[in-house]
CSV table of C-alpha atoms in Angstrom, one decimal:
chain,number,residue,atom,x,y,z
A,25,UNK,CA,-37.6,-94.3,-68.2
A,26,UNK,CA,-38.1,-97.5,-66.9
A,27,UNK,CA,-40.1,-97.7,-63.1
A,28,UNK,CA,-37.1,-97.6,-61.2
A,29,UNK,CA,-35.2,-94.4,-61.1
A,30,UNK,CA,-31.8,-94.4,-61.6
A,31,UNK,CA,-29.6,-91.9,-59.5
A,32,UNK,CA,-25.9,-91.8,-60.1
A,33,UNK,CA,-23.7,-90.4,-57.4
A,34,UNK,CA,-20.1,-90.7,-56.3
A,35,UNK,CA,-18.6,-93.7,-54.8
A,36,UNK,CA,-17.8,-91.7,-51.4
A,37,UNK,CA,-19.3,-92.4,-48.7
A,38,UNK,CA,-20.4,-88.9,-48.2
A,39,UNK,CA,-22.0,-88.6,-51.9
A,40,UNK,CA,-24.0,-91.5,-51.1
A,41,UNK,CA,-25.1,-90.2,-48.2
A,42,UNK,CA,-26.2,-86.7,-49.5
A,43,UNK,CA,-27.4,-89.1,-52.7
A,44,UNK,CA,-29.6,-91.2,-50.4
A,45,UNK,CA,-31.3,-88.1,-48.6
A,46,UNK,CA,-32.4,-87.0,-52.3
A,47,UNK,CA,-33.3,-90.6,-53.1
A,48,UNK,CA,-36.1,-91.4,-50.0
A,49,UNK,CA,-37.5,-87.5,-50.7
A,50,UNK,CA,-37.7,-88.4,-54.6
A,51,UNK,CA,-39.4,-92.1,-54.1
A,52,UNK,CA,-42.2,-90.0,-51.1
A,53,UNK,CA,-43.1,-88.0,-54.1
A,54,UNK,CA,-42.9,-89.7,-57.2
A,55,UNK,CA,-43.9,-93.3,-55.7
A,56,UNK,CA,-40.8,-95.0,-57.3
A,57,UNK,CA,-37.9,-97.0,-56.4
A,58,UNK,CA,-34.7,-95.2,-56.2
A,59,UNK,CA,-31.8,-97.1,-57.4
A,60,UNK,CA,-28.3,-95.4,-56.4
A,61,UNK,CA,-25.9,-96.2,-59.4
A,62,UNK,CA,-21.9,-95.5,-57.8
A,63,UNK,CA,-19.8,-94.0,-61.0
A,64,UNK,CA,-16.0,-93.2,-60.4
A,65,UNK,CA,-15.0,-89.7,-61.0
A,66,UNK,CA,-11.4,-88.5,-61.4
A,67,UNK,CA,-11.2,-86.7,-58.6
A,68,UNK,CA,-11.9,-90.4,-56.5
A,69,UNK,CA,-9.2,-91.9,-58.4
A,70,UNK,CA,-6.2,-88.8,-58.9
A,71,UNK,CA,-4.6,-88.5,-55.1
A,72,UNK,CA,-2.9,-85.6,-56.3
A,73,UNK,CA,-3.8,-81.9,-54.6
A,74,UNK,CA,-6.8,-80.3,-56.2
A,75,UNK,CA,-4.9,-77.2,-56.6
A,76,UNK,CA,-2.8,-79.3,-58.9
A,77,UNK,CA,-5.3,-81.3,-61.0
A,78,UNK,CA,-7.6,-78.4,-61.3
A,79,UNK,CA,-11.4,-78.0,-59.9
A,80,UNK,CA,-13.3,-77.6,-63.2
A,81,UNK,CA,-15.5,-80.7,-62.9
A,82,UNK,CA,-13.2,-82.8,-61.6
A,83,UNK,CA,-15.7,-84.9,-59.4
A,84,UNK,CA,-18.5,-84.2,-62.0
A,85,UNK,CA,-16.8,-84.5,-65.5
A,86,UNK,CA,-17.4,-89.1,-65.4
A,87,UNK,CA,-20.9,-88.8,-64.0
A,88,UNK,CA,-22.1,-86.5,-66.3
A,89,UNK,CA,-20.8,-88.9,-69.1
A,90,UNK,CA,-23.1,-91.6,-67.3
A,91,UNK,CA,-26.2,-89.4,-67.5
A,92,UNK,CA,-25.6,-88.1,-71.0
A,93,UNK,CA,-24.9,-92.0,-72.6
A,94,UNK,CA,-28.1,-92.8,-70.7
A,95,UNK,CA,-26.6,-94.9,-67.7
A,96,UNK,CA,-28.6,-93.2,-65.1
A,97,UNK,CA,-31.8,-90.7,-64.8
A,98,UNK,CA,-30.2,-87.8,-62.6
A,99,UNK,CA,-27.4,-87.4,-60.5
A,100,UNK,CA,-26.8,-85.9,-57.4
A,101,UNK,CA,-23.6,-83.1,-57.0
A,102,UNK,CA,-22.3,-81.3,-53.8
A,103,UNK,CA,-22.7,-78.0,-55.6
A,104,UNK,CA,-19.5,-76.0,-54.4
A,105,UNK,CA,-17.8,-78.6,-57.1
A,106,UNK,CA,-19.6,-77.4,-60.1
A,107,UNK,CA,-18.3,-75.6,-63.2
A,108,UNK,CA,-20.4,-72.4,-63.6
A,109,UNK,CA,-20.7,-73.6,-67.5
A,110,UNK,CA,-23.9,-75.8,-67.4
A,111,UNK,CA,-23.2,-79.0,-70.3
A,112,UNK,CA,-24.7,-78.7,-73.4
A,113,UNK,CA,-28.4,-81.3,-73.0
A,114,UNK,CA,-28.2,-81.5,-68.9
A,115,UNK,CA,-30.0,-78.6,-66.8
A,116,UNK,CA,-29.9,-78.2,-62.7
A,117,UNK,CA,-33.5,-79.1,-62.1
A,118,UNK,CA,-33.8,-78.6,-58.2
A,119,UNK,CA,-31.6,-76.9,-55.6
A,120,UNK,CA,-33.0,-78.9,-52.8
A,121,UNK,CA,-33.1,-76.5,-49.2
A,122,UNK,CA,-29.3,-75.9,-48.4
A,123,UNK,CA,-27.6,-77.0,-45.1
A,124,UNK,CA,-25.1,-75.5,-42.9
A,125,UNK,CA,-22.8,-73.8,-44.9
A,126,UNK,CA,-20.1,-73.3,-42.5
A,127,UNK,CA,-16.9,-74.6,-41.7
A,128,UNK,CA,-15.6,-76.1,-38.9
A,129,UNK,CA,-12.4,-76.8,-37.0
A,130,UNK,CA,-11.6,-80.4,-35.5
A,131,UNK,CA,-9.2,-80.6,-32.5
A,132,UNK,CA,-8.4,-83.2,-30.1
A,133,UNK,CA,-8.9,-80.7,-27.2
A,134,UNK,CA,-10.9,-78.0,-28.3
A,135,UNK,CA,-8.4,-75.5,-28.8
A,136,UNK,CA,-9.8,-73.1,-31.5
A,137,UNK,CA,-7.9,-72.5,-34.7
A,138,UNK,CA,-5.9,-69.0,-33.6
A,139,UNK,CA,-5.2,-70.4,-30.6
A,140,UNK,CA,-3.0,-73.3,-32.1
A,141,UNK,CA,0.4,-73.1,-31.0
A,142,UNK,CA,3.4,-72.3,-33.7
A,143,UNK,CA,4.2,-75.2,-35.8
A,144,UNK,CA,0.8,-77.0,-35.4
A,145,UNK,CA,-0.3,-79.2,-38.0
A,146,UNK,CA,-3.7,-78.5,-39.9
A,147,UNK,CA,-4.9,-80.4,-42.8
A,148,UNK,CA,-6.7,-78.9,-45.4
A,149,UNK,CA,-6.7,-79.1,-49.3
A,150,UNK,CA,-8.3,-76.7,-50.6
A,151,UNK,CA,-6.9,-73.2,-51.8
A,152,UNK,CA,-9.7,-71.1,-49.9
A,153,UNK,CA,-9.0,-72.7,-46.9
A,154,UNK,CA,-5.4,-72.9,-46.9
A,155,UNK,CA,-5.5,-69.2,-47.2
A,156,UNK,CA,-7.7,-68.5,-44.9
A,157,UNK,CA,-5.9,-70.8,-42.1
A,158,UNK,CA,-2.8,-69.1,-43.0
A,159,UNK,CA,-4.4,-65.9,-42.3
A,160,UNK,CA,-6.3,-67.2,-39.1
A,161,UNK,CA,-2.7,-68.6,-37.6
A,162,UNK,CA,0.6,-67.7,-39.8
A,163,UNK,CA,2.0,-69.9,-37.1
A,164,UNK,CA,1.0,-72.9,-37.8
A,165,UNK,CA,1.5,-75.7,-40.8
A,166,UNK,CA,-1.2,-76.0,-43.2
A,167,UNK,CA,-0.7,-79.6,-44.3
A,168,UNK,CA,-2.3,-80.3,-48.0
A,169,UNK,CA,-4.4,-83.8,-47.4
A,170,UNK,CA,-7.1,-85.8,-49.4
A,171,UNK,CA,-9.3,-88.5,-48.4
A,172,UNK,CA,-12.7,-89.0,-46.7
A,173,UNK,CA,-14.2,-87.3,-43.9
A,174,UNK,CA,-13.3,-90.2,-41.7
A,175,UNK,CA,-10.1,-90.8,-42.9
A,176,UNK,CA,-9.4,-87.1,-41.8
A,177,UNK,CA,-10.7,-87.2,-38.4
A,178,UNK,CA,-8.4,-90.3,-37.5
A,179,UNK,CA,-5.2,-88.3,-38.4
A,180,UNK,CA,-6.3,-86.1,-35.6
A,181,UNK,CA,-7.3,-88.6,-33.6
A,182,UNK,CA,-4.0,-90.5,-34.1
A,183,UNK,CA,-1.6,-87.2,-33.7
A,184,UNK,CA,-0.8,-86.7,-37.2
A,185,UNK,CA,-2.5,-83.6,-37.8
A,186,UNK,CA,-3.8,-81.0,-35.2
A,187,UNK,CA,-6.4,-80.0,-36.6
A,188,UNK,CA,-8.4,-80.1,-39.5
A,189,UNK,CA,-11.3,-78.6,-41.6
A,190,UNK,CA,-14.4,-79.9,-42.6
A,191,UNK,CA,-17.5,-79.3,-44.1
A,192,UNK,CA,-20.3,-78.8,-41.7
A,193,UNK,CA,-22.8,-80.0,-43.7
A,194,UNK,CA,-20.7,-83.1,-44.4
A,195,UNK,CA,-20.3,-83.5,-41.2
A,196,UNK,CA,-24.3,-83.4,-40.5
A,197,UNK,CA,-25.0,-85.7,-43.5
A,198,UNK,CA,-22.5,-88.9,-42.2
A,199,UNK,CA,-23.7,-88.1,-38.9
A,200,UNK,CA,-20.2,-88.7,-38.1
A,201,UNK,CA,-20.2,-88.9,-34.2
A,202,UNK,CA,-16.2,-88.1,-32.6
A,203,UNK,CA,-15.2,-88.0,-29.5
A,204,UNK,CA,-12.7,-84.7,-31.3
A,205,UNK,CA,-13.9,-81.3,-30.6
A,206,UNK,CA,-15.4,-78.9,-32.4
A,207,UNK,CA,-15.2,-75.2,-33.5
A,208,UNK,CA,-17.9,-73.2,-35.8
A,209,UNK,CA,-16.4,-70.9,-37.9
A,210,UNK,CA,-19.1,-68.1,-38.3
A,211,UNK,CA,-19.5,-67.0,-41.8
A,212,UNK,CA,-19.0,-63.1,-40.9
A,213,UNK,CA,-15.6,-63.9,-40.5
A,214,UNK,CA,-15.0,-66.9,-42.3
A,215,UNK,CA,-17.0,-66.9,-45.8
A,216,UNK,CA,-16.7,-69.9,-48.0
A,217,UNK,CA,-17.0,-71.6,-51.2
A,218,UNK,CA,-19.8,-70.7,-53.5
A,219,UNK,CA,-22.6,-73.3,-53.1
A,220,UNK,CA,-21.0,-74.8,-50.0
A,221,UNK,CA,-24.2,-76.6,-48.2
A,222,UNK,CA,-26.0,-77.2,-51.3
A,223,UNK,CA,-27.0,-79.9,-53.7
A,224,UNK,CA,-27.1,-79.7,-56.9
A,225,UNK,CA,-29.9,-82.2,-59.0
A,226,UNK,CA,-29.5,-82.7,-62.8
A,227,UNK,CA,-30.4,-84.3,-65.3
A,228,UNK,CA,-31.2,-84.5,-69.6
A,229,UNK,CA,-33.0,-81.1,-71.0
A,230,UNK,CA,-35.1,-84.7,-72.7
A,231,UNK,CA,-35.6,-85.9,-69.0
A,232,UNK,CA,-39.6,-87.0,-69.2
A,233,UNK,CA,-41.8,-84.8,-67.9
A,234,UNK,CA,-43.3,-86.7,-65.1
A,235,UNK,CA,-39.5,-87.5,-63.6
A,236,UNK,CA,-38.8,-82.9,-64.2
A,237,UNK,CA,-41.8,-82.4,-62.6
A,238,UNK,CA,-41.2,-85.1,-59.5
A,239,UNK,CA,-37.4,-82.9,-59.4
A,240,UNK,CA,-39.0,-79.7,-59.2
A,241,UNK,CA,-41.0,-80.7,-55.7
A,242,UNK,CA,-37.5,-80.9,-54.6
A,243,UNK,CA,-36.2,-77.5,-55.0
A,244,UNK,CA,-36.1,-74.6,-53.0
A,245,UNK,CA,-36.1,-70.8,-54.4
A,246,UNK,CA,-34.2,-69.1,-51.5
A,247,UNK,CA,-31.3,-71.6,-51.7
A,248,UNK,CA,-31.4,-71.5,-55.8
A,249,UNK,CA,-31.6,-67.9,-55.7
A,250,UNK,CA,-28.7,-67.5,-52.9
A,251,UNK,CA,-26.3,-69.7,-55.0
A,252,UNK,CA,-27.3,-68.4,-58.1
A,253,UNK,CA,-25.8,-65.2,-57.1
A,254,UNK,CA,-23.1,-67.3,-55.2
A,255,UNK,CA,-22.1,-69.1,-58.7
A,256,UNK,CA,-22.4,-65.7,-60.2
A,257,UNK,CA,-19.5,-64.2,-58.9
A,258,UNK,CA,-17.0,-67.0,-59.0
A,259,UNK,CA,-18.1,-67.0,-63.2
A,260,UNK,CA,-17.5,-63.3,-63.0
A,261,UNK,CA,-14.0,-63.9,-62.0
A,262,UNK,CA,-13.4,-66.3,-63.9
A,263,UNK,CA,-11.9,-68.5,-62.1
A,264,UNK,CA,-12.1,-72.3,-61.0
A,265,UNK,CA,-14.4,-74.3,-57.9
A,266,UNK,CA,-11.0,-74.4,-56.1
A,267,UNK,CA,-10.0,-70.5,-56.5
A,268,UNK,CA,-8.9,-68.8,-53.0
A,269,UNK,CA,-12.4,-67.4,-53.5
A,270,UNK,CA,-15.4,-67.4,-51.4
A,271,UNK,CA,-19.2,-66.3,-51.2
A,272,UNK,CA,-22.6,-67.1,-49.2
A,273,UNK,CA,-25.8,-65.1,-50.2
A,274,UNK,CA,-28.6,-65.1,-47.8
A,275,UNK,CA,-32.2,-63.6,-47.7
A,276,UNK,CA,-32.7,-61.5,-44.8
A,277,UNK,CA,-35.4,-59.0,-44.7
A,278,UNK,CA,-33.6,-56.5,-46.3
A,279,UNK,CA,-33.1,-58.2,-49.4
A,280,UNK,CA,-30.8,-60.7,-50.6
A,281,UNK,CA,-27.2,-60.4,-48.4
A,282,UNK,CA,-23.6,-61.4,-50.1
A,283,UNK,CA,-20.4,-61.6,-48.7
A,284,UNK,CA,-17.5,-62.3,-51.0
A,285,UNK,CA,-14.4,-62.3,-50.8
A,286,UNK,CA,-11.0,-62.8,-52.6
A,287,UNK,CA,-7.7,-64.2,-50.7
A,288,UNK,CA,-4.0,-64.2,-52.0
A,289,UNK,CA,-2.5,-67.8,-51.9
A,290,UNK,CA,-0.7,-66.7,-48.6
A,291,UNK,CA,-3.1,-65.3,-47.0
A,292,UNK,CA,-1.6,-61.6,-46.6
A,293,UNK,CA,-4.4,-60.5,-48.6
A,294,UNK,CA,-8.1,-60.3,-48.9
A,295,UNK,CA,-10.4,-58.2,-51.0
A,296,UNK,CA,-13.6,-58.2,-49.4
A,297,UNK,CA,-17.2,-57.1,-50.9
A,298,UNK,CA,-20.6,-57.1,-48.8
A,299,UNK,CA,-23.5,-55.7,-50.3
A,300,UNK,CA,-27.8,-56.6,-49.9
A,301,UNK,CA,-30.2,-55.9,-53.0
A,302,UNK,CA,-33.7,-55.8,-52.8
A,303,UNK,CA,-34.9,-58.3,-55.3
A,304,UNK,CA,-38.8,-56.9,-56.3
A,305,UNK,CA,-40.9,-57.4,-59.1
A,306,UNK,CA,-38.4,-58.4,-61.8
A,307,UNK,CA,-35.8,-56.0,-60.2
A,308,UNK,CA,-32.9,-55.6,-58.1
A,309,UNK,CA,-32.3,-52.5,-56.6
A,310,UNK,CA,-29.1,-52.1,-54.2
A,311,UNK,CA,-29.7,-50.9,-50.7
A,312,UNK,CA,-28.0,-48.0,-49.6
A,313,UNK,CA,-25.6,-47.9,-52.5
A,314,UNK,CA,-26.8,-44.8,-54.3
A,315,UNK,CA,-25.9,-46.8,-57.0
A,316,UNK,CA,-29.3,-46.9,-58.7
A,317,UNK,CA,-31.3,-50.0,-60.1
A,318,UNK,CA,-30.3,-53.0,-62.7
A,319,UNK,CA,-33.3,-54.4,-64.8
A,320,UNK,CA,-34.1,-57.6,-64.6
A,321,UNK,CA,-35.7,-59.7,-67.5
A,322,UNK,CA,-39.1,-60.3,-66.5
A,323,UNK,CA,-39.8,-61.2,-63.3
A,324,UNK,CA,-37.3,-63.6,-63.6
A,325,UNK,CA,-35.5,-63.6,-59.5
A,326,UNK,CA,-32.5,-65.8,-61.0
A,327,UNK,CA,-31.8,-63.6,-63.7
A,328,UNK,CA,-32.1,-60.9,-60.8
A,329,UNK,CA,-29.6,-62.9,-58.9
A,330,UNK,CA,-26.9,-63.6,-61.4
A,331,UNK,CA,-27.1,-59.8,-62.1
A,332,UNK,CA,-26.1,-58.9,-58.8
A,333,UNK,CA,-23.8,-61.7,-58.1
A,334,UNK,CA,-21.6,-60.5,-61.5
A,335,UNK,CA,-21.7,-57.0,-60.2
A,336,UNK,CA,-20.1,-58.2,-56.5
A,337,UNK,CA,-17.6,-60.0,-58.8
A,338,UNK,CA,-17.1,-56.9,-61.1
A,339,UNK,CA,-16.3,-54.9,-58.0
A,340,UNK,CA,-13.9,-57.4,-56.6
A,341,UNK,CA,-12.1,-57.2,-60.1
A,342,UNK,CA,-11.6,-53.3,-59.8
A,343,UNK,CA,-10.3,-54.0,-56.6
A,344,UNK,CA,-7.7,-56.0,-58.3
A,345,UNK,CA,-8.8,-59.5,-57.4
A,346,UNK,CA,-7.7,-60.8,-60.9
A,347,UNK,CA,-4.0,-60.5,-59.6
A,348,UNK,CA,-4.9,-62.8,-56.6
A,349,UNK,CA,-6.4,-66.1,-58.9
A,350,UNK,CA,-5.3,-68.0,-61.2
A,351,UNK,CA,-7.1,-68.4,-64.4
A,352,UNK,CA,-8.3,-71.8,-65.6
């Protein structure tokens, strides 16, 4: 590895951003330049729906190429549009501290999402969303868009749409300052996609050891551990980053909190789990359930994690989730 690092990252203007927060922390520590190399990913380039082109690594699939043939050192991945699968040779080396993990409503006026009168126009493209929208307000239009975050914000600002929704953590990482209102959709009610708020930072199992090393100052164990388990159910329903699926772990001190939750296309349906384990000494052991304890190998907390998220997702199946996604 040369002195200059090498991080490749997304063209968007949004990967860059989250790319150059992960950049300045990664030159503080290791005392290297950062250099952000842009790579073009299918999903920049396809303007079709995600729901039709898939969501199994379609904005990670071309930069993991560039990592693996050597163009850059690491890259930098909004987590929530990860396989589960980890590539053979590459490894998630830090989970830097997650974000907001909510979403949010835009509005010209404020006017919150089930308040939105019949035929109103909401743009979303996502699966999980669209459900959930239809389920918030079967009254309005959910409109299936694509594009930036600002491109988004000017069709409500120009009339076309009526609303929107957005990332908050995108949101906070542009900085992206509106004179369109605002509404916080509280995660009790309105769960979302696995990872949503976190980073994901990979790079080579052959990475040297002084650049694995600088990568693992960046992560954080309660955000690993909570979208461990996140990750863990979406692979135990196997199904795709753009299922009508959602999950956010949390440690509280009770133990380690998950809400997940499974939503038919139309959003008439939702199969809901919520559940807190006690994650101690290389074990997890549920609270209140009276379901007894799972072993964990070790001491290991992410084994621990997985463990619990695939039995959320195991319970969701007998619920009969696997009649409400499809299968990629």
């Amino acid at each position: 590895m040369s002195t200059v690092i090498r991080l490749g990252t997304r063209r968007s203007a949004l990967a860059q951003a989250q790319s150059g927060h992960v950049a300045a922390a990664l030159e503080e520590i290791s005392g290297r330049p950062v250099q952000l190399v842009p790579i073009v990913s299918e999903g920049d380039t396809n303007r079709a729906s995600l729901s039709e082109i898939g969501g199994q690594g379609v904005f990670a699939t071309r930069l993991r190429e560039a990592l693996l043939r050597g163009e850059c050192d690491l890259l930098v991945h909004s987590l929530k549009d990860l396989p589960t699968a980890q590539p053979t040779g590459l490894v998630i080396a830090a989970t830097p501290k997650r974000v907001d993990a909510r979403d949010v409503v835009i509005t010209r006026d404020g006017t919150g999402l089930a308040e939105l009168p019949a035929g109103s126009r909401v743009g979303t493209g996502a699966p999980r969303r669209i459900a959930q929208v239809r389920r918030r307000n079967p009254e309005v239009e959910v409109v299936d868009i694509r594009g930036n975050v600002d491109s988004r914000l000017e069709r409500v600002a120009s009339g076309d749409l009526d609303a929107v929704i957005l990332a908050a953590a995108g949101l906070s990482r542009l900085g992206a300052d509106s004179p369109l209102r605002r509404e916080d959709l509280e995660l009790a009610d309105w769960p979302t996609a696995p990872g949503q708020g976190a980073l994901a930072v990979e790079t080579t199992e052959s990475a040297p050891d002084d650049l694995r090393g600088w990568l693992a100052e960046l992560d954080d164990e309660a955000t690993r551990i909570a979208v461990t388990a996140e990750r863990a159910v979406l692979s135990g329903l196997d199904a795709g980053c753009q299922a009508p699926m959602a999950a956010h772990a949390v440690q509280t001190d009770a133990g380690l909190h998950l809400q997940a939750a499974v939503f038919s296309p139309d959003g008439g349906r939702r199969l809901d789990i919520d559940v807190t384990e006690i994650l101690d000494e290389g074990y997890i052991r549920r609270n209140g359930s009276g379901n007894g304890a799972d072993a964990a190998d070790g001491a290991d907390p992410m084994h621990a994690a997985r463990v619990f998220g695939m039995s959320a997702a195991h319970r969701l199946l007998e619920q009969g989730a696997a009649d409400l996604l499809p299968r990629e």
